[in-house]
Amino acid sequence: MFSLPPEIPAPPDFAAELNEQQLAAVSTEAHHALVIAGAGSGKTRTLTYRVAWLLSRGVPGWRILLLTFTNKAAREMLERVHSLVGEGARHIMGGTFHSVANRILRRHAELIGFRPGFTILDTDDQKSLMRSIVKQRVGKQSKTNPFPKADFLLSLHSLATNTARTLHDVLLQESPQNCRHEEIIQKIFEDYAQRKRDANAMDFDDLLVNLRKLLEEHEEVRFTMQERFLHVLVDEYQDTNPLQDQIISLLCGGTRTSLMVVGDDAQSIYSWRGARVEHILEFPERFPDTALYKIETNYRSVAPILALSDAAIAQNEHRFSKTLRPARREEARLPLVVPAPDNRTEAQYVSLSIEQLIESGVRPCDIAVLYRAHFHSLDTQIELTRRHIPYRITSGLRFFEQAHIKDAVAYLRLLSNPIDESSFLRIASMLPRVGEASAARLLQAWRTAWQAYAAEHADYSAAPIPFSEIMSTVHPPTAAKTEWASFLATLESLRPAGHELTPSEMIVRVAEELESFLMAQYENAEDRIQDLEQLARSMEDAEDLDDFLSRVALLSETDRSIDANAGENCVTLSTIHQAKGLEWRVVFLIFLGEGLFPHHRSIADGDPREMEEETRLFYVALTRAQDRLFLSYPRYNGHGYDSHYCPPSRFLTSLPPDLYEVGEA
Ligand code: ATP
Ligand code: MG
């Protein structure tokens, strides 16, 4: 008997589904390729079809690396490729720089001095670690000679790392008033590195730094990667920082690997995180043998939206000039500019319009409200809630940043990496009568006991791990004895003898353990328990503990709750930064007041480069809209004594008035 081969879709009709310029890029024979084109011209689509093209030409999926701005973007692109060419798409490595780095590092952690179960620290973990170091090094803060806060130190640290600058240079350029603290900050950074190492932990930046280190210092790994990846493709290339760029250079340093990057210099909006638009502008010099492709048709937006966007970006001097013709020629309404008396009225206007749009048949998921800063969304959130309009918010507190979720995840992290400092401290601090000092003492004892055990049991991942026995030398305060024993028992029960629990089953067990703590701690404990159950449900497909933990850590990176709520039919509320690359039929851009957007800091600094970046951000916002665009601002922001007059943004007043209509809130 013959069995039929799995159904393979006919290869896509590339020539019919792409325009000539896109097809030229998709089918390029050049070694390297740069596609530089305006918003909505199909750059991402071109990259997707390029992958399909390569597969249809016989390149195996595992030899392709696709780097995107969010993991969600990678997933969507790969789903699309899958629908175009079928199974071949399965083995492609795709995701953000961070998630790809994580995958490669898990395999080679030992080469750079880590164990494979290393923990990824999220922003909160980083902050508490930094705080405790500052406390040790600087002690009590004096009002007359204040020392920078943990948050700020972390952003300095990250900036130095991502822009490949020394602390000295970063301080000089970004915060000269803190130069006097340089020596002690340097020491704090050294402690920070050491503490992470002691805990077998990496922060987000470390993922990239360590991948670079691995590739630089281990020729054999570098060669293997260069041999493996015949094609590396990068979306949103205008926002790569020097560190990411060095990684690309290392991966593509051999003679075999072809690199295709796509981007738009006019949409570079991450210079504050070290992105350098020069990477795209200088690409052809750095990678000889590069073919340059342009795409000049915009498929996303109706003509009036495109005309307004073009006028907005035309104010910037430093850019590649590009022409964009609209593919969409249908009759369409002009964008609407709406001044509102104050922020509440603005929010009421936006919510009412959304309600009417939904009544007229527009799906909520086709509508977005975009803004410069998270707090601008507050009034709109309240109004939408009042009207029972479902929304998801991609800025602000997210699912995985909530304390109870982190408490539960801490158990699993500790199971995977028993010397994980922040997880241990998190759990210890839930015990009765355990304050900072006794938690630190417990940690010390815990580590000593663990290390003694680990020294004798090389393969300690074999189940079960007798935590209660191992920790018999660790003594919590008397008041916490029962809870301590129960914590150890729970930890032990997560890896029972005989069979493996899935990460979801583990979460369910931990939720049972946490229940009484949550009940005592929170009014809305039941909701929180439901959250934990939801976490277990949505992570059912995690392959194993490490996969689960990596996913959780990476979810709190850039795509955030977009993933948690994927597929739901609700309105999107998002900062412009997080809306990059996306599109909606209807876009509301709110809080367009001078000082709100552009941000008052860029006005005060008077640095034209900062204002140009704000303008690019405005351009990114406008170009997310397909059919309708609403631009609004509050004349007064705040209420009562706190209220202040807010003139319209310079971005609005400098637009040619024939390109928009004025509405009333
Ligand atoms: P951005 O600069 O915002 O990242 P982009 O250049 O990546 O935009 P895409 O998101 O790839 O643009 O495409 C914008 C929209 O236009 C998408 O809905 C896409 O499917 C559609 N599109 C692009 N090219 C074509 C085409 N040749 N035919 C039909 N639709 C197209
Ligand atoms: Mg794109």
XYZ file of C-alpha atoms and ligand atoms in Angstrom:
697
model
C 0.000 0.000 0.000
C 1.096 3.489 -0.707
C 0.625 6.186 1.831
C -0.015 9.601 0.483
C 2.624 12.233 1.238
C 1.429 15.043 3.499
C -0.393 17.664 1.547
C 2.009 20.263 0.248
C 0.429 23.499 -0.918
C 1.363 24.575 -4.404
C 4.118 27.188 -4.148
C 2.649 30.682 -4.042
C 2.292 32.622 -7.243
C 5.009 35.071 -6.292
C 4.533 37.269 -9.341
C 0.792 37.657 -8.701
C 1.017 38.342 -4.985
C 3.867 40.817 -5.067
C 4.534 43.932 -7.093
C 7.591 44.113 -9.333
C 9.788 45.870 -6.820
C 8.864 43.427 -4.063
C 9.382 40.459 -6.377
C 12.841 41.724 -7.324
C 13.845 41.723 -3.646
C 12.171 38.400 -2.875
C 13.919 36.609 -5.731
C 17.286 38.346 -5.433
C 20.410 36.410 -6.304
C 22.641 38.975 -4.636
C 24.692 37.815 -1.671
C 23.335 40.523 0.646
C 20.266 42.671 0.201
C 18.955 45.864 1.734
C 15.308 46.781 1.299
C 14.651 50.344 2.293
C 11.135 51.660 1.914
C 8.442 53.747 3.561
C 5.756 52.624 5.978
C 3.142 50.172 4.772
C 4.957 49.395 1.546
C 5.162 45.690 2.273
C 8.657 45.333 3.736
C 7.511 42.747 6.250
C 5.496 41.029 3.557
C 8.579 40.982 1.337
C 10.600 39.330 4.085
C 7.865 36.737 4.631
C 7.724 35.888 0.948
C 11.514 35.786 0.822
C 11.445 33.013 3.401
C 8.777 31.187 1.367
C 10.876 31.689 -1.751
C 13.973 30.214 -0.131
C 12.018 27.180 1.091
C 10.447 26.682 -2.308
C 13.963 26.716 -3.775
C 14.984 23.880 -1.483
C 16.727 25.738 1.366
C 15.955 23.705 4.520
C 14.061 25.615 7.214
C 16.707 25.047 9.890
C 19.225 26.934 7.799
C 17.175 30.137 7.983
C 17.264 32.660 10.837
C 14.526 35.303 10.993
C 14.993 38.187 13.422
C 11.983 40.356 14.178
C 11.036 43.097 16.558
C 8.603 41.031 18.626
C 8.179 37.307 19.064
C 4.595 37.760 17.981
C 5.743 39.230 14.662
C 7.986 36.220 14.110
C 5.153 33.840 14.893
C 2.780 35.586 12.531
C 5.316 35.654 9.753
C 6.082 31.977 10.189
C 2.386 31.102 10.240
C 2.041 33.004 7.009
C 5.019 31.170 5.513
C 3.487 27.929 6.692
C 0.258 28.743 4.866
C 2.276 29.532 1.754
C 4.603 26.554 1.623
C 3.538 24.114 4.341
C 5.654 22.036 6.682
C 9.001 23.379 5.470
C 8.448 26.417 7.688
C 8.573 24.361 10.840
C 12.283 24.341 11.564
C 13.083 27.961 10.921
C 14.650 29.750 13.874
C 12.678 32.948 14.361
C 12.083 35.525 17.079
C 13.554 38.600 18.709
C 17.290 38.960 19.212
C 16.701 38.188 22.871
C 14.755 35.013 22.335
C 17.172 33.704 19.720
C 20.099 34.534 22.009
C 18.348 32.676 24.805
C 17.961 29.568 22.682
C 21.559 29.525 21.545
C 22.877 30.253 25.051
C 20.874 27.430 26.642
C 22.863 25.049 24.514
C 26.274 26.517 25.213
C 25.865 28.151 28.635
C 28.735 26.197 30.143
C 31.222 27.589 27.632
C 30.745 31.047 29.087
C 30.556 30.025 32.713
C 26.817 29.512 33.240
C 24.731 26.444 33.899
C 22.058 25.580 31.334
C 19.155 26.305 33.725
C 20.184 29.945 34.075
C 17.474 32.372 35.136
C 16.448 35.415 33.116
C 15.964 38.397 35.415
C 13.119 40.683 34.532
C 12.904 44.379 35.297
C 11.645 43.860 38.836
C 14.323 41.331 39.701
C 16.936 43.698 38.352
C 15.582 46.539 40.416
C 15.544 44.680 43.701
C 19.027 43.342 43.064
C 20.319 46.812 42.251
C 18.577 48.291 45.275
C 20.178 45.858 47.628
C 23.625 46.554 46.158
C 23.171 50.317 46.428
C 22.114 49.873 50.022
C 25.252 47.897 50.800
C 27.602 50.225 48.983
C 26.113 53.610 49.776
C 24.104 52.999 52.919
C 21.654 55.595 54.072
C 20.791 58.259 51.509
C 21.512 61.823 52.456
C 19.155 64.518 51.248
C 21.992 66.942 50.597
C 24.008 64.545 48.462
C 21.459 62.244 46.844
C 22.628 59.126 45.112
C 20.947 57.985 41.860
C 18.091 55.507 42.299
C 18.238 51.857 41.242
C 16.039 52.497 38.189
C 18.294 55.184 36.924
C 21.460 53.161 37.523
C 19.951 50.299 35.570
C 19.107 52.539 32.647
C 22.678 53.888 32.647
C 23.959 50.341 32.748
C 21.736 49.292 29.881
C 22.593 52.318 27.796
C 26.316 51.742 28.247
C 25.868 48.090 27.280
C 23.674 48.645 24.264
C 25.622 51.540 22.839
C 29.028 49.988 23.560
C 30.113 53.061 25.551
C 32.009 53.249 28.824
C 30.260 54.339 31.991
C 32.441 57.444 31.914
C 31.168 58.465 28.475
C 27.550 57.711 29.279
C 27.700 59.773 32.466
C 29.399 62.629 30.700
C 26.845 62.682 27.916
C 23.631 61.764 29.673
C 24.002 62.807 33.278
C 27.029 65.048 33.938
C 25.790 65.951 37.424
C 26.429 62.334 38.440
C 30.014 62.212 37.177
C 31.142 62.777 40.766
C 29.739 59.342 41.625
C 31.518 57.563 38.789
C 33.872 55.529 40.942
C 31.209 54.165 43.243
C 28.785 53.502 40.364
C 31.536 51.508 38.699
C 31.878 49.410 41.868
C 28.111 48.952 42.029
C 28.099 47.708 38.452
C 30.856 45.253 39.282
C 28.829 43.954 42.227
C 25.785 43.726 40.001
C 27.681 41.554 37.522
C 29.080 39.381 40.306
C 25.719 38.885 42.008
C 24.124 37.805 38.740
C 26.945 35.374 38.150
C 26.637 33.953 41.680
C 22.948 33.369 41.054
C 23.424 31.810 37.604
C 21.258 34.603 36.218
C 21.248 36.943 33.229
C 19.311 40.118 32.586
C 17.954 40.949 29.115
C 21.086 42.797 28.078
C 23.225 39.880 29.233
C 21.464 37.642 26.747
C 22.874 39.756 23.940
C 26.220 40.470 25.592
C 26.763 36.804 26.330
C 25.757 35.708 22.868
C 28.296 38.129 21.448
C 30.885 36.822 23.881
C 30.096 33.232 22.974
C 30.412 33.931 19.271
C 33.554 36.011 19.681
C 35.431 33.737 22.007
C 34.350 30.350 20.770
C 35.371 29.939 17.202
C 33.839 26.479 16.989
C 30.384 27.790 17.957
C 30.736 30.730 15.607
C 31.742 28.470 12.719
C 28.877 26.099 13.448
C 26.407 28.980 13.369
C 27.910 30.445 10.220
C 27.787 27.028 8.587
C 24.237 26.422 9.736
C 22.552 29.669 8.736
C 22.664 30.161 4.999
C 20.179 33.008 5.290
C 19.735 35.592 7.998
C 16.783 37.970 7.598
C 16.138 41.015 9.784
C 12.966 43.119 9.976
C 12.889 46.699 11.367
C 16.618 46.973 10.839
C 16.580 50.752 11.427
C 16.200 50.071 15.139
C 19.126 47.735 15.748
C 21.641 48.848 18.344
C 25.413 48.343 18.136
C 25.261 45.163 20.196
C 22.667 43.567 17.941
C 24.599 44.746 14.942
C 27.770 43.093 16.192
C 25.852 39.848 16.648
C 24.610 40.035 13.074
C 28.152 40.653 11.869
C 29.441 37.649 13.814
C 26.680 35.377 12.527
C 27.170 36.518 8.966
C 30.948 36.860 9.137
C 31.637 33.777 7.030
C 31.499 33.788 3.282
C 28.381 31.631 3.007
C 25.699 33.436 4.951
C 23.460 35.801 3.035
C 21.937 38.666 4.924
C 18.721 40.439 3.984
C 17.617 43.410 6.051
C 14.535 45.569 5.636
C 13.757 48.875 7.270
C 12.803 52.499 7.035
C 15.118 55.210 8.317
C 12.077 57.468 8.801
C 10.743 55.055 11.417
C 13.793 54.829 13.637
C 12.396 55.460 17.133
C 14.650 53.652 19.568
C 17.768 55.820 19.719
C 17.083 56.266 23.444
C 17.813 52.580 23.766
C 20.914 52.786 21.678
C 19.493 52.104 18.206
C 21.511 53.744 15.458
C 19.908 54.608 12.161
C 23.409 54.698 10.658
C 23.379 50.904 10.605
C 20.886 50.940 7.790
C 22.389 53.943 6.028
C 25.894 52.463 6.071
C 24.860 48.890 5.364
C 26.033 48.778 1.724
C 29.544 49.898 2.735
C 29.806 47.426 5.585
C 28.527 44.501 3.585
C 30.022 44.698 0.122
C 28.078 42.785 -2.489
C 24.808 44.319 -1.348
C 21.930 44.920 -3.713
C 19.684 47.826 -2.757
C 15.934 47.524 -3.283
C 13.264 50.173 -2.946
C 9.507 49.733 -2.777
C 7.446 52.748 -3.645
C 3.842 51.678 -3.361
C 1.927 51.897 -0.104
C -0.744 49.230 0.350
C -1.842 50.032 3.852
C -3.405 53.463 3.964
C -5.986 55.332 1.941
C -4.569 58.298 0.012
C -5.521 61.106 2.473
C -3.791 59.328 5.383
C -0.713 58.781 3.275
C -0.667 62.440 2.198
C -0.847 63.586 5.816
C 1.911 61.182 6.898
C 4.169 62.359 4.071
C 3.621 65.976 5.082
C 4.450 65.130 8.711
C 7.772 63.473 7.963
C 8.738 66.053 5.334
C 9.619 68.338 8.265
C 12.664 66.220 9.010
C 15.885 67.097 7.247
C 17.900 63.973 7.905
C 16.386 61.172 5.924
C 16.569 59.263 2.692
C 14.014 60.836 0.471
C 11.415 58.309 -0.600
C 8.348 58.503 -2.755
C 5.291 56.499 -1.823
C 2.325 56.092 -4.124
C -0.939 54.868 -2.684
C -2.142 51.558 -4.085
C -5.546 52.285 -2.586
C -7.447 54.717 -4.771
C -10.951 54.562 -3.317
C -12.813 57.622 -2.043
C -11.834 58.198 1.572
C -12.406 60.737 4.294
C -9.753 63.185 5.355
C -8.141 62.591 8.758
C -10.075 64.352 11.493
C -8.391 66.717 13.982
C -10.433 67.095 17.170
C -9.668 69.657 19.888
C -11.399 68.712 23.154
C -12.026 71.058 26.086
C -10.160 68.730 28.470
C -8.765 65.240 28.842
C -12.002 63.685 30.113
C -14.017 65.080 27.248
C -11.369 63.811 24.867
C -11.665 60.323 26.332
C -15.457 60.502 26.151
C -15.244 61.544 22.530
C -12.864 58.721 21.651
C -14.932 56.100 23.475
C -18.205 57.292 22.008
C -16.718 57.243 18.504
C -15.431 53.736 19.122
C -18.867 52.654 20.297
C -20.447 54.082 17.146
C -17.860 52.452 14.917
C -18.511 49.088 16.527
C -22.261 49.585 16.108
C -21.697 50.343 12.453
C -19.944 46.999 12.040
C -16.234 47.683 12.615
C -14.680 44.919 14.707
C -13.106 46.099 17.979
C -9.823 44.427 17.029
C -9.631 46.709 13.992
C -9.457 49.784 16.234
C -6.469 51.178 18.149
C -5.899 54.088 20.479
C -2.279 55.195 20.384
C -0.390 57.620 22.609
C 3.091 58.879 23.441
C 3.196 57.732 27.094
C 1.373 55.076 29.095
C -0.292 57.487 31.520
C -2.028 59.250 28.595
C -4.244 56.188 28.347
C -5.776 56.429 31.793
C -8.906 58.465 30.939
C -9.579 56.355 27.878
C -9.263 53.175 29.933
C -11.802 54.492 32.396
C -14.251 55.576 29.682
C -13.971 52.325 27.740
C -14.595 50.377 30.924
C -17.623 52.523 31.690
C -19.067 51.726 28.288
C -18.204 48.026 28.538
C -16.015 48.166 25.459
C -13.427 45.380 25.692
C -9.827 46.506 25.324
C -6.361 45.154 25.841
C -3.512 47.345 26.880
C 0.035 46.780 25.768
C 1.608 49.435 27.945
C 1.647 49.496 31.731
C 1.232 46.707 34.216
C 1.007 43.399 32.518
C -0.104 39.995 33.416
C 3.366 38.682 34.151
C 4.383 41.702 36.145
C 1.746 41.164 38.791
C 3.087 40.141 42.163
C 1.071 36.954 42.531
C 2.117 35.665 39.126
C 5.730 36.325 39.983
C 5.328 34.615 43.343
C 4.131 31.446 41.668
C 6.739 31.550 38.949
C 9.424 31.983 41.630
C 8.778 28.405 42.816
C 9.384 27.046 39.344
C 12.444 29.165 38.860
C 13.863 27.925 42.099
C 13.228 24.360 41.080
C 15.115 24.877 37.831
C 17.915 26.906 39.403
C 18.038 26.459 43.197
C 20.577 29.260 43.666
C 18.360 31.861 41.980
C 18.641 34.727 44.445
C 15.638 36.836 43.539
C 13.225 33.897 43.498
C 14.432 32.674 46.847
C 14.140 36.121 48.408
C 10.712 36.553 46.929
C 9.449 33.379 48.527
C 11.285 33.975 51.794
C 9.696 37.392 52.132
C 6.244 35.766 52.056
C 7.042 33.879 55.274
C 5.742 35.322 58.537
C 8.281 37.323 60.510
C 10.889 37.229 57.772
C 12.246 40.667 56.947
C 15.078 41.691 54.677
C 17.849 40.774 57.103
C 16.563 37.332 57.991
C 15.775 36.621 54.325
C 19.389 37.396 53.482
C 20.555 35.115 56.285
C 18.260 32.345 55.081
C 19.582 32.750 51.561
C 23.133 32.303 52.783
C 22.257 29.119 54.661
C 20.145 27.846 51.775
C 23.003 28.295 49.327
C 25.522 26.594 51.550
C 23.223 23.632 52.064
C 22.420 23.423 48.376
C 26.006 23.638 47.280
C 26.989 20.852 49.646
C 24.238 18.695 48.182
C 25.021 19.606 44.569
C 28.701 18.794 45.060
C 27.756 15.223 45.909
C 24.946 14.826 43.414
C 26.186 15.783 39.974
C 22.881 14.887 38.361
C 20.539 16.555 40.795
C 17.833 16.947 38.190
C 16.918 13.300 38.879
C 13.652 13.233 40.793
C 12.791 13.608 43.559
C 15.037 16.234 45.121
C 14.730 15.850 48.918
C 14.515 19.557 49.728
C 13.318 19.035 53.290
C 16.294 16.822 54.017
C 18.808 19.033 52.232
C 17.589 22.108 54.061
C 17.458 20.562 57.512
C 20.325 22.865 58.531
C 18.429 25.985 57.480
C 16.432 27.531 60.317
C 13.782 30.153 59.712
C 12.322 32.185 62.609
C 10.105 30.033 64.850
C 6.963 31.852 63.707
C 7.603 30.691 60.150
C 8.315 27.022 60.837
C 5.065 25.621 59.478
C 5.135 27.747 56.340
C 8.769 26.904 55.759
C 8.082 23.190 55.945
C 5.144 23.550 53.621
C 7.257 25.533 51.143
C 9.880 22.776 51.086
C 7.229 20.112 50.697
C 5.651 21.950 47.782
C 8.988 22.361 46.100
C 9.636 18.660 46.525
C 6.216 17.732 45.211
C 6.841 19.549 41.949
C 9.205 16.828 40.886
C 7.708 13.629 42.254
C 9.342 10.250 41.800
C 7.944 8.172 38.993
C 6.499 10.736 36.667
C 7.150 14.250 35.413
C 4.710 17.062 36.059
C 4.177 19.508 33.224
C 4.894 23.164 34.060
C 1.122 23.794 34.038
C 0.547 21.074 36.612
C 3.314 22.573 38.691
C 1.608 25.967 38.615
C -1.644 24.402 39.781
C 0.179 22.864 42.763
C 1.897 26.122 43.618
C -1.445 27.936 43.371
C -2.822 25.564 46.003
C 0.135 26.320 48.217
C -0.228 30.087 47.744
C -3.959 30.191 48.254
C -3.948 30.923 51.986
C -1.203 33.488 51.578
C -3.165 35.285 48.858
C -6.356 35.126 50.901
C -4.620 36.796 53.815
C -2.873 39.344 51.664
C -5.357 40.547 49.070
C -8.960 41.570 48.911
C -9.298 40.207 45.413
C -7.537 36.935 46.171
C -10.008 34.928 44.142
C -9.266 36.891 40.991
C -5.623 36.317 41.618
C -6.109 32.604 41.986
C -8.042 32.643 38.728
C -5.101 34.428 37.148
C -2.859 31.585 38.221
C -5.265 29.045 36.784
C -5.330 31.039 33.567
C -1.543 30.992 33.557
C -1.594 27.213 33.841
C -4.114 26.975 30.985
C -2.320 29.292 28.613
C 1.020 27.580 29.137
C -0.213 24.065 28.530
C 1.907 23.714 25.431
C 5.200 24.511 27.182
C 7.632 21.711 26.380
C 9.386 21.627 29.728
C 10.312 23.735 32.698
C 13.056 25.657 30.941
C 10.818 26.347 27.975
C 8.110 27.603 30.322
C 10.473 29.853 32.263
C 12.102 31.274 29.161
C 8.697 32.041 27.732
C 7.500 33.767 30.866
C 10.651 35.845 31.053
C 10.580 36.772 27.395
C 6.899 37.634 27.480
C 7.618 40.483 29.806
C 10.058 41.784 27.221
C 8.587 43.670 24.269
C 5.401 42.002 23.150
C 4.000 41.808 26.644
C 0.303 41.288 27.015
C -0.178 41.262 23.258
C 0.490 37.544 23.593
C -1.574 37.039 26.719
C -4.643 38.382 24.967
C -3.899 37.281 21.436
C -6.908 36.529 19.338
C -9.410 38.376 21.476
C -11.717 40.712 19.708
C -10.985 43.902 21.580
C -9.788 47.436 21.042
C -6.026 47.914 21.387
C -4.511 50.588 23.608
C -0.828 50.969 22.960
C 2.088 53.330 23.132
C 3.354 54.257 19.704
C 6.656 52.540 20.411
C 4.886 49.232 20.878
C 2.685 49.712 17.820
C 5.626 49.576 15.451
C 5.059 47.402 12.384
C 1.332 46.903 13.169
C -1.779 48.208 11.392
C -5.462 48.841 12.211
C -8.398 49.987 10.138
C -9.125 52.848 12.542
C -6.536 54.676 14.630
C -7.119 57.305 17.322
C -4.023 59.264 18.215
C -4.693 61.055 21.491
C -3.034 63.622 23.758
C -1.552 65.576 20.861
C -0.773 68.610 22.998
C 2.503 70.520 22.924
C 4.614 69.142 25.770
C 2.708 65.862 25.753
C 3.752 64.956 22.226
C 6.384 66.133 21.420
C 7.488 65.289 24.908
C 8.340 68.370 26.990
C 11.880 67.080 27.548
C 12.699 67.109 23.854
C 11.385 70.666 23.670
C 13.385 71.800 26.696
C 16.613 70.135 25.551
C 16.507 72.017 22.265
C 18.433 69.213 20.572
C 17.196 69.013 16.970
C 18.039 65.301 16.835
C 15.624 64.612 19.654
C 12.896 66.592 17.943
C 13.530 64.655 14.736
C 13.045 61.410 16.633
C 9.751 62.717 18.033
C 8.711 63.574 14.482
C 9.551 60.055 13.333
C 7.475 58.726 16.201
C 4.574 60.877 15.014
C 5.083 59.460 11.519
C 5.022 55.891 12.852
C 1.734 56.657 14.627
C 0.022 58.136 11.573
C 1.109 55.326 9.292
C -0.533 52.613 11.431
C -3.957 53.630 10.073
C -5.570 51.925 7.116
C -8.978 53.589 6.638
C -9.651 56.254 9.251
C -7.474 58.470 11.400
C -8.555 60.644 14.339
C -6.136 63.110 15.933
C -7.209 64.707 19.195
C -5.861 66.772 22.071
C -7.144 68.242 25.350
C -7.072 72.051 25.612
C -6.790 71.670 29.357
C -5.098 68.729 30.970
C -5.930 67.794 34.552
C -8.648 69.008 36.818
C -9.041 71.626 39.519
C -5.860 73.179 40.813
C -3.688 70.847 38.784
C -5.187 71.814 35.461
C -3.013 73.513 32.880
C -3.559 74.950 29.457
C -2.254 72.793 26.677
C -1.742 74.247 23.204
C -2.013 71.886 20.241
C 1.137 69.990 19.335
C 3.477 71.645 16.853
C 3.036 68.459 14.833
C -0.600 69.425 14.298
C -0.131 73.128 13.723
C 2.536 72.562 11.095
C 0.338 70.290 8.955
C -1.119 71.864 5.792
C -4.793 72.561 6.719
C -6.123 71.234 3.413
C -4.981 67.727 4.419
C -7.400 67.321 7.328
C -10.861 68.269 8.594
C -11.552 69.735 12.008
C -14.126 68.025 14.203
C -15.744 68.800 17.519
C -15.603 66.814 20.708
P 5.882 49.079 8.316
O 6.854 50.076 7.766
O 4.805 49.734 9.079
O 6.569 47.973 9.042
P 5.742 47.377 6.002
O 6.509 48.095 4.947
O 6.417 46.278 6.699
O 5.154 48.430 7.036
P 3.641 45.477 5.559
O 3.153 45.438 6.938
O 4.455 44.358 5.048
O 4.415 46.866 5.322
O 2.441 45.700 4.549
C 1.419 46.662 4.805
C 0.084 46.116 4.323
O 0.044 46.086 2.906
C -0.178 44.709 4.784
O -1.526 44.557 5.090
C 0.206 43.885 3.570
O -0.428 42.635 3.527
C -0.246 44.775 2.419
N 0.534 44.545 1.182
C 1.852 44.728 1.003
N 2.233 44.416 -0.247
C 1.118 44.009 -0.897
C 0.836 43.544 -2.234
N 1.793 43.436 -3.150
N -0.432 43.235 -2.497
C -1.419 43.351 -1.576
N -1.230 43.782 -0.329
C 0.024 44.110 0.029
Mg 6.904 45.999 8.742
